[in-house]
PDB file of C-alpha atoms in Angstrom:
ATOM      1  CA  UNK A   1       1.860  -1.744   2.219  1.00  0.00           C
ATOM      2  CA  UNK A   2       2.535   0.709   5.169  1.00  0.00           C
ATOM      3  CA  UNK A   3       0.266   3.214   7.077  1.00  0.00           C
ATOM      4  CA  UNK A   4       0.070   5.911   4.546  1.00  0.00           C
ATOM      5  CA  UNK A   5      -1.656   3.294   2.588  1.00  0.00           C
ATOM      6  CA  UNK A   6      -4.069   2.039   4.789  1.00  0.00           C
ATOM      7  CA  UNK A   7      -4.943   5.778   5.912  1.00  0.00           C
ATOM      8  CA  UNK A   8      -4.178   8.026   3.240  1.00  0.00           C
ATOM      9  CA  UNK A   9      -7.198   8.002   0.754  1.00  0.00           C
ATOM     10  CA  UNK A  10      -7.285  12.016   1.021  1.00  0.00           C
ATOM     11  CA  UNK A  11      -2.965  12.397   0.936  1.00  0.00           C
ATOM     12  CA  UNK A  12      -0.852  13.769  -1.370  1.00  0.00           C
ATOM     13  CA  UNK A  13       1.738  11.061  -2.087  1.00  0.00           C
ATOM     14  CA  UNK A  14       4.631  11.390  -3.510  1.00  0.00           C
ATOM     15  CA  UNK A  15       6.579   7.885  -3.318  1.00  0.00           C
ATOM     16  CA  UNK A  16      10.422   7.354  -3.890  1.00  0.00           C
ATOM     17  CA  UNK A  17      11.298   3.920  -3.646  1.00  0.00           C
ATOM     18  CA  UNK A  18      14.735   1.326  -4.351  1.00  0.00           C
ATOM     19  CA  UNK A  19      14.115  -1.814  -4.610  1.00  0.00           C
ATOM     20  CA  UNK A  20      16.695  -4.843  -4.225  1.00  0.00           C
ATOM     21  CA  UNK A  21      14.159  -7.746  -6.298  1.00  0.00           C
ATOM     22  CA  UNK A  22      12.100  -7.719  -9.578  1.00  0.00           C
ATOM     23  CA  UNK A  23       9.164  -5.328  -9.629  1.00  0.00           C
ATOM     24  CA  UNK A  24       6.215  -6.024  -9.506  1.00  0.00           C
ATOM     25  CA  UNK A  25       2.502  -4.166 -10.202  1.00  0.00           C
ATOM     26  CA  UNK A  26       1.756  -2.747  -6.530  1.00  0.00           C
ATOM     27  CA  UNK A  27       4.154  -0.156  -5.788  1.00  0.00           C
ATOM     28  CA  UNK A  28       4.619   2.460  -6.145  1.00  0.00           C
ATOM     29  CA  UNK A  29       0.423   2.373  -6.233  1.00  0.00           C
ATOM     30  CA  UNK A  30      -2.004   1.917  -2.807  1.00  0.00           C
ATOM     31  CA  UNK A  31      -3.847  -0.048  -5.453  1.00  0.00           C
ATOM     32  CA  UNK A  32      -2.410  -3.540  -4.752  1.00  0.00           C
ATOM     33  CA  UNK A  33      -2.158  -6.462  -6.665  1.00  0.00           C
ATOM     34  CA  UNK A  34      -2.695 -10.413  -6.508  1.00  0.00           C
ATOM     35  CA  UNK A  35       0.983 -11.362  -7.827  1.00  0.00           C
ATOM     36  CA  UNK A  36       3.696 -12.801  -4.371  1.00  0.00           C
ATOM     37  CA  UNK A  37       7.060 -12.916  -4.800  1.00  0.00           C
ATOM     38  CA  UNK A  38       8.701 -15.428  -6.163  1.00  0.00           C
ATOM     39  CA  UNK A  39       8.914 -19.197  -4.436  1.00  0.00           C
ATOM     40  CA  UNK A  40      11.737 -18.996  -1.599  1.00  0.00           C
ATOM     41  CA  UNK A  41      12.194 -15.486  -2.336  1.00  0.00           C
ATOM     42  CA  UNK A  42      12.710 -12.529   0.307  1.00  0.00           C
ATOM     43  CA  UNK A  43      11.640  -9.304  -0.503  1.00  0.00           C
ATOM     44  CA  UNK A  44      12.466  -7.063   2.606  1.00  0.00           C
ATOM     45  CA  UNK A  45      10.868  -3.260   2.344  1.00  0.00           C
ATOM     46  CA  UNK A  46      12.426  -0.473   4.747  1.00  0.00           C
ATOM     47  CA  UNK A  47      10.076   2.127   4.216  1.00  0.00           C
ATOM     48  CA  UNK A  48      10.225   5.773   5.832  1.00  0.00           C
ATOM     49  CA  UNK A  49       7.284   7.823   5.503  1.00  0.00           C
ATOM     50  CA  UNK A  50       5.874  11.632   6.139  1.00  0.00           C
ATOM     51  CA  UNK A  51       2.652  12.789   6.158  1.00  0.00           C
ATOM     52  CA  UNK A  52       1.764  16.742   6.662  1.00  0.00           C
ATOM     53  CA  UNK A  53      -1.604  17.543   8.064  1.00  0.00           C
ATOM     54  CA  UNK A  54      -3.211  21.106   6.741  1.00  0.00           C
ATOM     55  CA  UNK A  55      -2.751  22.024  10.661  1.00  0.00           C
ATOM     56  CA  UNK A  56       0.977  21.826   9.718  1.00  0.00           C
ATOM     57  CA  UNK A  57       0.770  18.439  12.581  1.00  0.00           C
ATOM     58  CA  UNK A  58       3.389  15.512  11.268  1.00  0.00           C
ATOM     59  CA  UNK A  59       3.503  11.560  11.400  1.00  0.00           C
ATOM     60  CA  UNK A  60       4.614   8.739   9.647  1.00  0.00           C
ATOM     61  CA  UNK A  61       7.364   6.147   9.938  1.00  0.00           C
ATOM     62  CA  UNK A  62      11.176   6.842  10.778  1.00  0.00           C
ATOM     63  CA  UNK A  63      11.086   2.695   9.833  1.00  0.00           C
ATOM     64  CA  UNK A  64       8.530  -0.148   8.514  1.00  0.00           C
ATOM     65  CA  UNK A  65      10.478  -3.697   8.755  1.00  0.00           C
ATOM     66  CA  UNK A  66       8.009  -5.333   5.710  1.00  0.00           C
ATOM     67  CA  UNK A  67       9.482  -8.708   4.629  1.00  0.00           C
ATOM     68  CA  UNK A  68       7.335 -10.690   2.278  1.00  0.00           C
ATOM     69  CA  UNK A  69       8.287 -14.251   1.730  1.00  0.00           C
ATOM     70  CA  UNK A  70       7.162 -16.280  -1.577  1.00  0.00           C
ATOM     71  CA  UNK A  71       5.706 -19.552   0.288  1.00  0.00           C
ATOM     72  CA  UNK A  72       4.643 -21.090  -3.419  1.00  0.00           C
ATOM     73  CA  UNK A  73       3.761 -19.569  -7.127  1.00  0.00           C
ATOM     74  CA  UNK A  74       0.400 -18.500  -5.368  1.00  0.00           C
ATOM     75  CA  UNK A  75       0.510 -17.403  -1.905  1.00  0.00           C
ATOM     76  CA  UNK A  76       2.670 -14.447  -0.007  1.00  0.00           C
ATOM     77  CA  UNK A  77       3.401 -13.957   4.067  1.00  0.00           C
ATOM     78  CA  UNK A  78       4.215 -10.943   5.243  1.00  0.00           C
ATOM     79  CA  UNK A  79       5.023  -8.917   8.424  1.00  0.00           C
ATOM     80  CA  UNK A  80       5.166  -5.368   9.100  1.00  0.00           C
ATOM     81  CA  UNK A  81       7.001  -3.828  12.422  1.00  0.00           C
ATOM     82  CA  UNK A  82       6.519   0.115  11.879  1.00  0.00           C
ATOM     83  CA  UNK A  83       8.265   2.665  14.307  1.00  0.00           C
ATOM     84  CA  UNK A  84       5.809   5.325  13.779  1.00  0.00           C
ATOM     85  CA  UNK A  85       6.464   8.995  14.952  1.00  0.00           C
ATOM     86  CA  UNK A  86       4.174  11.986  15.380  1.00  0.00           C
ATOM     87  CA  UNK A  87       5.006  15.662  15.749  1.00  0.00           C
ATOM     88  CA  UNK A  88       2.538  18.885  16.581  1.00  0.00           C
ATOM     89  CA  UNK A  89       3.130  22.296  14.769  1.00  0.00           C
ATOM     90  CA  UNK A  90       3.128  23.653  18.351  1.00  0.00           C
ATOM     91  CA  UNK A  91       5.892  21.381  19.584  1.00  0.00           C
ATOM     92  CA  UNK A  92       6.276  17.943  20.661  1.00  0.00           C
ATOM     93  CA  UNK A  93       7.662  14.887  19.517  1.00  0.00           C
ATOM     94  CA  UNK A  94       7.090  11.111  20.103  1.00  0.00           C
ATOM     95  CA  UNK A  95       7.778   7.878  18.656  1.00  0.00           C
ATOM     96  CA  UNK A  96       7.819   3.969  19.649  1.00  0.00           C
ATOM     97  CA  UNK A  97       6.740   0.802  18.107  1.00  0.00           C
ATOM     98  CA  UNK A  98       3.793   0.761  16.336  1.00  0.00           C
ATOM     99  CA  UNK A  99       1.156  -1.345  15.440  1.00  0.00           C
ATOM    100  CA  UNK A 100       1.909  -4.788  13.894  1.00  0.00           C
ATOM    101  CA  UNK A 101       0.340  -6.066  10.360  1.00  0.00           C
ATOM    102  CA  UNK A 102       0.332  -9.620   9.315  1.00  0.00           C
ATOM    103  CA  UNK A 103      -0.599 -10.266   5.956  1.00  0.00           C
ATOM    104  CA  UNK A 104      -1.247 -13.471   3.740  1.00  0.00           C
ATOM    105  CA  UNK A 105      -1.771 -12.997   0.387  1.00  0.00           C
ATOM    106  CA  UNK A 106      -2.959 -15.906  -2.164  1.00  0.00           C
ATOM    107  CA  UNK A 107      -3.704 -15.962  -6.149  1.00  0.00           C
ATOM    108  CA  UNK A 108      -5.625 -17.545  -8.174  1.00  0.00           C
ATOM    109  CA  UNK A 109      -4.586 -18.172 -11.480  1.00  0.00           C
ATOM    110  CA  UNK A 110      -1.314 -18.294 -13.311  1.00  0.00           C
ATOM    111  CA  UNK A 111      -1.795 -16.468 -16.696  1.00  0.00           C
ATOM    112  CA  UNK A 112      -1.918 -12.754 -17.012  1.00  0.00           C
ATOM    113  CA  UNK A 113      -3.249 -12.593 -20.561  1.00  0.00           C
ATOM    114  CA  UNK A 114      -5.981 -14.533 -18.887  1.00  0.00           C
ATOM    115  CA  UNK A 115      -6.561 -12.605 -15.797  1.00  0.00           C
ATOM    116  CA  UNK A 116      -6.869 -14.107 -12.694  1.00  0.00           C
ATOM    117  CA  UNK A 117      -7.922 -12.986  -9.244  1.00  0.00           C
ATOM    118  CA  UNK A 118      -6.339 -13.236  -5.214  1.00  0.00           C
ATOM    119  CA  UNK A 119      -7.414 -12.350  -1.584  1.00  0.00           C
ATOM    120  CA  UNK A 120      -5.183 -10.487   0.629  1.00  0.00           C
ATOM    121  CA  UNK A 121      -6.311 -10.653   4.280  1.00  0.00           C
ATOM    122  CA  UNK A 122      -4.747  -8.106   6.567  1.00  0.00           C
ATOM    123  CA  UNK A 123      -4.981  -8.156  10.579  1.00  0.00           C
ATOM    124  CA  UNK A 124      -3.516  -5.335  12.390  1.00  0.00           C
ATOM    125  CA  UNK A 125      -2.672  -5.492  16.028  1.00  0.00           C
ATOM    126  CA  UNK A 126      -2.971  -2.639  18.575  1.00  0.00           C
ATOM    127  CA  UNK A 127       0.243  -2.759  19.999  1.00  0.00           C
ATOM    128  CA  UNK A 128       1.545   0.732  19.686  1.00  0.00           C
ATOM    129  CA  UNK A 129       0.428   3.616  22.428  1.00  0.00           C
ATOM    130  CA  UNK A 130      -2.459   5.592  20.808  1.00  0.00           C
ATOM    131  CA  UNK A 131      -2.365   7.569  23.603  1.00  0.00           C
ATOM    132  CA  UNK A 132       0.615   9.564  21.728  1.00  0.00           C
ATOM    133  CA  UNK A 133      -0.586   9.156  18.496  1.00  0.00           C
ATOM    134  CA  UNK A 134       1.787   6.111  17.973  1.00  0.00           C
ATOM    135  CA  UNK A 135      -1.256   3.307  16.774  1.00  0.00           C
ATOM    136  CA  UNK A 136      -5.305   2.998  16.796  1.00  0.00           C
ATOM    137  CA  UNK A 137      -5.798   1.313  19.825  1.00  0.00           C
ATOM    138  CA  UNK A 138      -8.147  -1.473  18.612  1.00  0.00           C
ATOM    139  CA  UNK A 139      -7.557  -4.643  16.084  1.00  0.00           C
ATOM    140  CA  UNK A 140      -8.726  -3.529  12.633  1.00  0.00           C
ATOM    141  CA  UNK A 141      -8.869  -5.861   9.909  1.00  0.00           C
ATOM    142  CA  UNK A 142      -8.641  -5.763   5.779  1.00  0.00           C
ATOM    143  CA  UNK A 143     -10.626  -8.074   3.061  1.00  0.00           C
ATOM    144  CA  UNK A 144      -9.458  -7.666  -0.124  1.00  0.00           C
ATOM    145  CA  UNK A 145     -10.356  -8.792  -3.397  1.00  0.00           C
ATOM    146  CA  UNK A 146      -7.668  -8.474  -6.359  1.00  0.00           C
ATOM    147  CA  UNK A 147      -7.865  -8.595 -10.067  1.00  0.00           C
ATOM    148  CA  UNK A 148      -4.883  -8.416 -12.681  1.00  0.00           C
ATOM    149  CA  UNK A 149      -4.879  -9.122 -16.207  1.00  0.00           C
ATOM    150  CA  UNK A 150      -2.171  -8.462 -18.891  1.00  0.00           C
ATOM    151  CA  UNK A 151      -2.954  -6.695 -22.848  1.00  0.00           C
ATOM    152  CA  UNK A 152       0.865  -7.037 -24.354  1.00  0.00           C
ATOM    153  CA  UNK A 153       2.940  -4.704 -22.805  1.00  0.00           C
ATOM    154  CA  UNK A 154      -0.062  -2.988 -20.563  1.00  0.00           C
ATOM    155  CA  UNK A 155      -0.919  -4.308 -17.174  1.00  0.00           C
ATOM    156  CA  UNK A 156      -4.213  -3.723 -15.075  1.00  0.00           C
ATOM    157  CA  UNK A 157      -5.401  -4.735 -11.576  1.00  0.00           C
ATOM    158  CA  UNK A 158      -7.795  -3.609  -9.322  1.00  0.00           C
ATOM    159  CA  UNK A 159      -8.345  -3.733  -5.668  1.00  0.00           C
ATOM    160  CA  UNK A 160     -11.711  -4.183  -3.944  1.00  0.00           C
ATOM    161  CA  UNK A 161     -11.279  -4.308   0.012  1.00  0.00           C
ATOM    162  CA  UNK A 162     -13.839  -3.681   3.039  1.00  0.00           C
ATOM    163  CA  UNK A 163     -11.035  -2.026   6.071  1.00  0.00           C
ATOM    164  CA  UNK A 164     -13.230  -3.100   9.197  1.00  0.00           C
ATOM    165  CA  UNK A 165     -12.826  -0.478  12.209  1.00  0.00           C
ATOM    166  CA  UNK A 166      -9.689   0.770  10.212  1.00  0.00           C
ATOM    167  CA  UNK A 167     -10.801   4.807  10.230  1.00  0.00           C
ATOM    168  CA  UNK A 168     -11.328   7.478  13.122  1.00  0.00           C
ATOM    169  CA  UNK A 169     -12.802   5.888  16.023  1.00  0.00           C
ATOM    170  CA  UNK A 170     -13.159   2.352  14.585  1.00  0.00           C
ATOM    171  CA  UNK A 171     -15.501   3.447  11.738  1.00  0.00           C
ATOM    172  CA  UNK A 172     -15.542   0.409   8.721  1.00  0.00           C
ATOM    173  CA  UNK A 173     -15.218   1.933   5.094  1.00  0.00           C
ATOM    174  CA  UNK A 174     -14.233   0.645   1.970  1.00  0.00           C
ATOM    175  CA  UNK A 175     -11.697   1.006  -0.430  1.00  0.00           C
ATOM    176  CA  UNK A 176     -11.678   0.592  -4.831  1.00  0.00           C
ATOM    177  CA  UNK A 177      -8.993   1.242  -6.692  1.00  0.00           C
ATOM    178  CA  UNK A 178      -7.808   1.001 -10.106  1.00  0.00           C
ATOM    179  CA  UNK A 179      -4.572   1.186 -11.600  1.00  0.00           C
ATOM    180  CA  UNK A 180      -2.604   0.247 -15.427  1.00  0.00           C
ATOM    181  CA  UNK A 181       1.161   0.696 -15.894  1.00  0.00           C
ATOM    182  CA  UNK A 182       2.929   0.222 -19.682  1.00  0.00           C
ATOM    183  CA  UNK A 183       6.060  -0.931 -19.922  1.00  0.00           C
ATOM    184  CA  UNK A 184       8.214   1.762 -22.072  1.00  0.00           C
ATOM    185  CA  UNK A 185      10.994  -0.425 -22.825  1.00  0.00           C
ATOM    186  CA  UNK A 186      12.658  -3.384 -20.765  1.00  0.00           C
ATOM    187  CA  UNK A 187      13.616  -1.272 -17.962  1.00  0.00           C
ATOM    188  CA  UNK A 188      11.235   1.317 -17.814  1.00  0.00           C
ATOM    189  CA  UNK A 189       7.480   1.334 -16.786  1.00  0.00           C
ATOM    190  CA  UNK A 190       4.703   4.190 -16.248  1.00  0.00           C
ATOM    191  CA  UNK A 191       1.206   3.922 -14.572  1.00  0.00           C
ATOM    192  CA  UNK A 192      -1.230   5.581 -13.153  1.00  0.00           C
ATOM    193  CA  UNK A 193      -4.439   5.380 -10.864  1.00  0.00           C
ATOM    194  CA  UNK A 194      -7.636   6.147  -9.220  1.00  0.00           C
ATOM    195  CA  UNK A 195      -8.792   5.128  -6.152  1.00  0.00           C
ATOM    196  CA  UNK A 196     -11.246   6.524  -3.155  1.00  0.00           C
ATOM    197  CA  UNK A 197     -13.189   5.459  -0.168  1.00  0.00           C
ATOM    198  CA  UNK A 198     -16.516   5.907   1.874  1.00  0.00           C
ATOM    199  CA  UNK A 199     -16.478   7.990   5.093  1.00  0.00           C
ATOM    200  CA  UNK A 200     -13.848   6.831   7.469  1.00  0.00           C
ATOM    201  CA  UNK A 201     -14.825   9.135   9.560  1.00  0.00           C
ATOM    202  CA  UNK A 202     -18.688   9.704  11.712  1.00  0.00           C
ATOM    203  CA  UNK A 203     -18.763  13.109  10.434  1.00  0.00           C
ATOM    204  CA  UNK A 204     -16.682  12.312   6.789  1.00  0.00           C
ATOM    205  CA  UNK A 205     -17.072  12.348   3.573  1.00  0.00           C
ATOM    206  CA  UNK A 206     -16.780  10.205   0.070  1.00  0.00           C
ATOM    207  CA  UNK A 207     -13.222  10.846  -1.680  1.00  0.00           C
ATOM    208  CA  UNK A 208     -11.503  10.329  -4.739  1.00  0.00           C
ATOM    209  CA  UNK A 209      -7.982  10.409  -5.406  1.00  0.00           C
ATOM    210  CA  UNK A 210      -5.412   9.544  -8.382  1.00  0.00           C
ATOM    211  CA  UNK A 211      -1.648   9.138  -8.333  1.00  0.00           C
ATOM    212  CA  UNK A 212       1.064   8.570 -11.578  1.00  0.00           C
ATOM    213  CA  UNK A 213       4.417   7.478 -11.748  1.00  0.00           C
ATOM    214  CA  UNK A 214       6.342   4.580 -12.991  1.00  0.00           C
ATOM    215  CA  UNK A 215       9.733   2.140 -12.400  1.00  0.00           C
ATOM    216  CA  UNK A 216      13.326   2.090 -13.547  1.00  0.00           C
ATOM    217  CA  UNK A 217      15.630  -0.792 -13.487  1.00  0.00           C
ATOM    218  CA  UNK A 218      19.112   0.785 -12.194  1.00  0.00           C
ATOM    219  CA  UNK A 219      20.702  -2.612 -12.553  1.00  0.00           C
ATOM    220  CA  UNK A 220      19.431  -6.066 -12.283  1.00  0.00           C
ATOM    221  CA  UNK A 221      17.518  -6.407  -8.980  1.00  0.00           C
ATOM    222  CA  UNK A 222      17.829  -2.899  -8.551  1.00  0.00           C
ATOM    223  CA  UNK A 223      14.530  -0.663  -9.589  1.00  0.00           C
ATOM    224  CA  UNK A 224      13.631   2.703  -8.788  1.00  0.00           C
ATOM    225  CA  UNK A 225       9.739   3.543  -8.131  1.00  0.00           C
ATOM    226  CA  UNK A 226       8.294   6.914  -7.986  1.00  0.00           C
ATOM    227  CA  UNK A 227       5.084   8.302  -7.529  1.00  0.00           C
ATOM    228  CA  UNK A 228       3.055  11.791  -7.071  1.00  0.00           C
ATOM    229  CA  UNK A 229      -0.696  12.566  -6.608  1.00  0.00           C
ATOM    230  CA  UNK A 230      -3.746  13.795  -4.827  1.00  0.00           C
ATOM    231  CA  UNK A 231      -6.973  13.814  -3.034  1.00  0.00           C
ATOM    232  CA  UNK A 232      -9.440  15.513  -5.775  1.00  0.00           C
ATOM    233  CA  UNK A 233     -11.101  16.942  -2.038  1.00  0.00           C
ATOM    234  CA  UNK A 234     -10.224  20.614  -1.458  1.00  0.00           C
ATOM    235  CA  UNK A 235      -7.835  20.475   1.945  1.00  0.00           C
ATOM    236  CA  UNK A 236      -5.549  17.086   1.366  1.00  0.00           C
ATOM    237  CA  UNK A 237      -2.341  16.349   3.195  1.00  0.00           C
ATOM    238  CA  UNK A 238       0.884  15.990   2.288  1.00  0.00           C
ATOM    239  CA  UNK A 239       2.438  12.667   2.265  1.00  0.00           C
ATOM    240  CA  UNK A 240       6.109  11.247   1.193  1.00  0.00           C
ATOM    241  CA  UNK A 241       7.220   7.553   1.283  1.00  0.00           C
ATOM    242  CA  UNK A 242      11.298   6.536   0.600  1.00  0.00           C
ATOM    243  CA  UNK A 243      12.575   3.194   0.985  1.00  0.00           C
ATOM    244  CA  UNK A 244      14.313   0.270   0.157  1.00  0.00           C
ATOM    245  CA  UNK A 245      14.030  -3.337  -0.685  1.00  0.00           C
TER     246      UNK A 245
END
């Protein structure tokens, strides 16, 4: 999960993403799921993000460093190290290390058909300059609460999570999303959801937004994600996400 995820509830996204491991539910969705990799296994994201402002003002991330390690069947530790960068319409440029995320994710349950349910705790750390746009200055935290369950070949999950000072000016809000992918055929999977937030902002306001897309398997350990939606609010931004696992 990178920063356009954690702040863009009112973004266009449009997500492009190769993958070096099995796939997962999660991405190419913010909605996130309870599943961790599997035991011993690395799964190293090297996301690179954009994200256009209506003032025509750009950020993102040139690079995230995301590894996620599968400690057992049920839990997940992960790491991000983002070099954001932010750029005005008017000129100027900056970019540095950003703030760090640790992340421990555990599940409860072991059979889909079932359903089952996992927490995914999230601390961020200030350490990039906010000063130039490059972090938010102050430790913000996530508590979320996952649900998956499994009908044949259709998958849902859902992601309840409370993002404490994690909007402008440390303003708390929270996040719900929902999201189902089907799998086509044994490489090929589409999904779609729906997810929105309360006010992160003093002077915001409620929003709702939905995204589609789906995976391809290029060749064993090798899948393709893609995504594309929007804010249903009247001036959202622009957002694109490329990476590799």
């Amino acid at each position: 999960e990178t920063g356009w995820t954690r702040q863009g509830a009112s973004r266009l996204l449009l997500v492009a993403v190769l993958v070096q491991s099995s796939a997962g539910a999660g991405p190419p969705f913010v909605t996130n799921d309870p599943d961790p990799p599997e035991v011993g296994q690395w799964e190293v994201n090297l996301p690179w993000t954009l994200k256009r402002a209506q003032d025509g003002d750009l950020s993102g991330e040139l690079v995230t460093f995301d590894p996620n390690y599968g400690y057992d069947r049920f839990t997940q530790l992960s790491i991000e190290l983002p070099i954001p960068y932010s750029g005005a319409e008017a000129g100027g440029f900056s970019t540095g290390i950003g703030d760090v995320l640790l992340e421990y994710k555990r599940r409860f349950g072991t059979d889909p058909y079932s359903g089952y349910f996992g927490i995914n705790p999230q601390l961020t750390l200030p350490t990039g300059e906010d000063e130039r746009g490059l972090g938010t200055g102050r430790i913000t935290l996530q508590l979320p609460l996952l649900y998956q369950r499994q009908w044949g070949d259709r998958l849902f999950y859902g992601d309840l999570r409370y993002k404490w000072r994690a909007g402008e000016e440390g303003k708390s809000f929270w996040f719900l999303g929902f999201a189902m992918e089907q799998q086509v055929s044994a490489g090929l999977t589409f999904g779609a959801e729906v997810f929105g937030t309360t006010p992160q902002a003093a002077e915001g306001e409620y929003n709702v937004s939905f995204s589609v897309g789906g995976r391809y398997t290029l060749l064993p350990g090798q899948v393709l994600m893609v995504s594309a939606g929007r804010s249903l609010r009247s001036d959202p931004d622009l957002a694109l996400f490329l990476g590799i696992r």
